[in-house]
Amino acid sequence: MDAELNKLENQLEQMIGLYESGRVEIRELRTRVARLEADNRALAEKVRFATGKLESLLEQLPES
């Protein structure tokens, strides 16, 4: 009986450890996603700006 309880206790401790590791990983992933979304927004703005400049330059080219 003691052996079974010890085994269950060890399994429970292992499950708790895995749960806590999972929570830490999820928190890190959420932080990473937020940072990547911010980077994506900044890059999209740069693309919009570059597109506007290119369109402006194309309008200034003489027709051929």
XYZ file of C-alpha atoms in Angstrom:
64
model
C 0.000 0.000 0.000
C 2.818 2.426 0.873
C 4.544 1.631 -2.418
C 1.368 2.446 -4.343
C 0.920 5.717 -2.456
C 4.550 6.652 -3.080
C 4.122 5.869 -6.764
C 0.954 7.991 -6.940
C 2.655 10.800 -5.052
C 5.579 10.746 -7.494
C 3.209 10.732 -10.460
C 1.261 13.633 -8.985
C 4.458 15.620 -8.406
C 5.507 14.905 -11.977
C 2.124 16.034 -13.308
C 2.283 19.233 -11.242
C 5.780 19.906 -12.579
C 4.611 19.389 -16.155
C 1.608 21.646 -15.545
C 3.791 24.424 -14.147
C 6.273 24.062 -17.021
C 3.390 24.272 -19.463
C 2.114 27.460 -17.855
C 5.562 29.057 -18.090
C 5.864 28.003 -21.726
C 2.416 29.405 -22.554
C 3.307 32.723 -20.896
C 6.554 32.885 -22.904
C 4.724 32.030 -26.112
C 2.099 34.701 -25.493
C 4.861 37.250 -24.957
C 6.578 36.107 -28.141
C 3.325 36.291 -30.134
C 2.686 39.828 -28.877
C 6.212 40.878 -29.846
C 5.903 39.266 -33.294
C 2.522 40.915 -33.865
C 4.049 44.295 -33.009
C 6.950 43.609 -35.382
C 4.473 42.590 -38.068
C 2.505 45.819 -37.660
C 5.718 47.858 -37.893
C 6.822 46.009 -41.024
C 3.390 46.386 -42.607
C 3.597 50.132 -41.996
C 7.029 50.234 -43.644
C 5.637 48.347 -46.648
C 2.721 50.795 -46.904
C 5.148 53.710 -46.762
C 7.438 52.169 -49.404
C 4.444 51.385 -51.618
C 3.304 54.997 -51.400
C 6.759 56.275 -52.319
C 7.001 53.879 -55.266
C 3.574 54.879 -56.532
C 4.575 58.528 -56.276
C 7.778 57.882 -58.212
C 5.935 55.909 -60.871
C 3.521 58.804 -61.364
C 6.472 61.104 -62.010
C 7.948 58.898 -64.754
C 7.274 60.070 -68.287
C 4.911 57.973 -70.379
C 6.634 55.901 -73.034
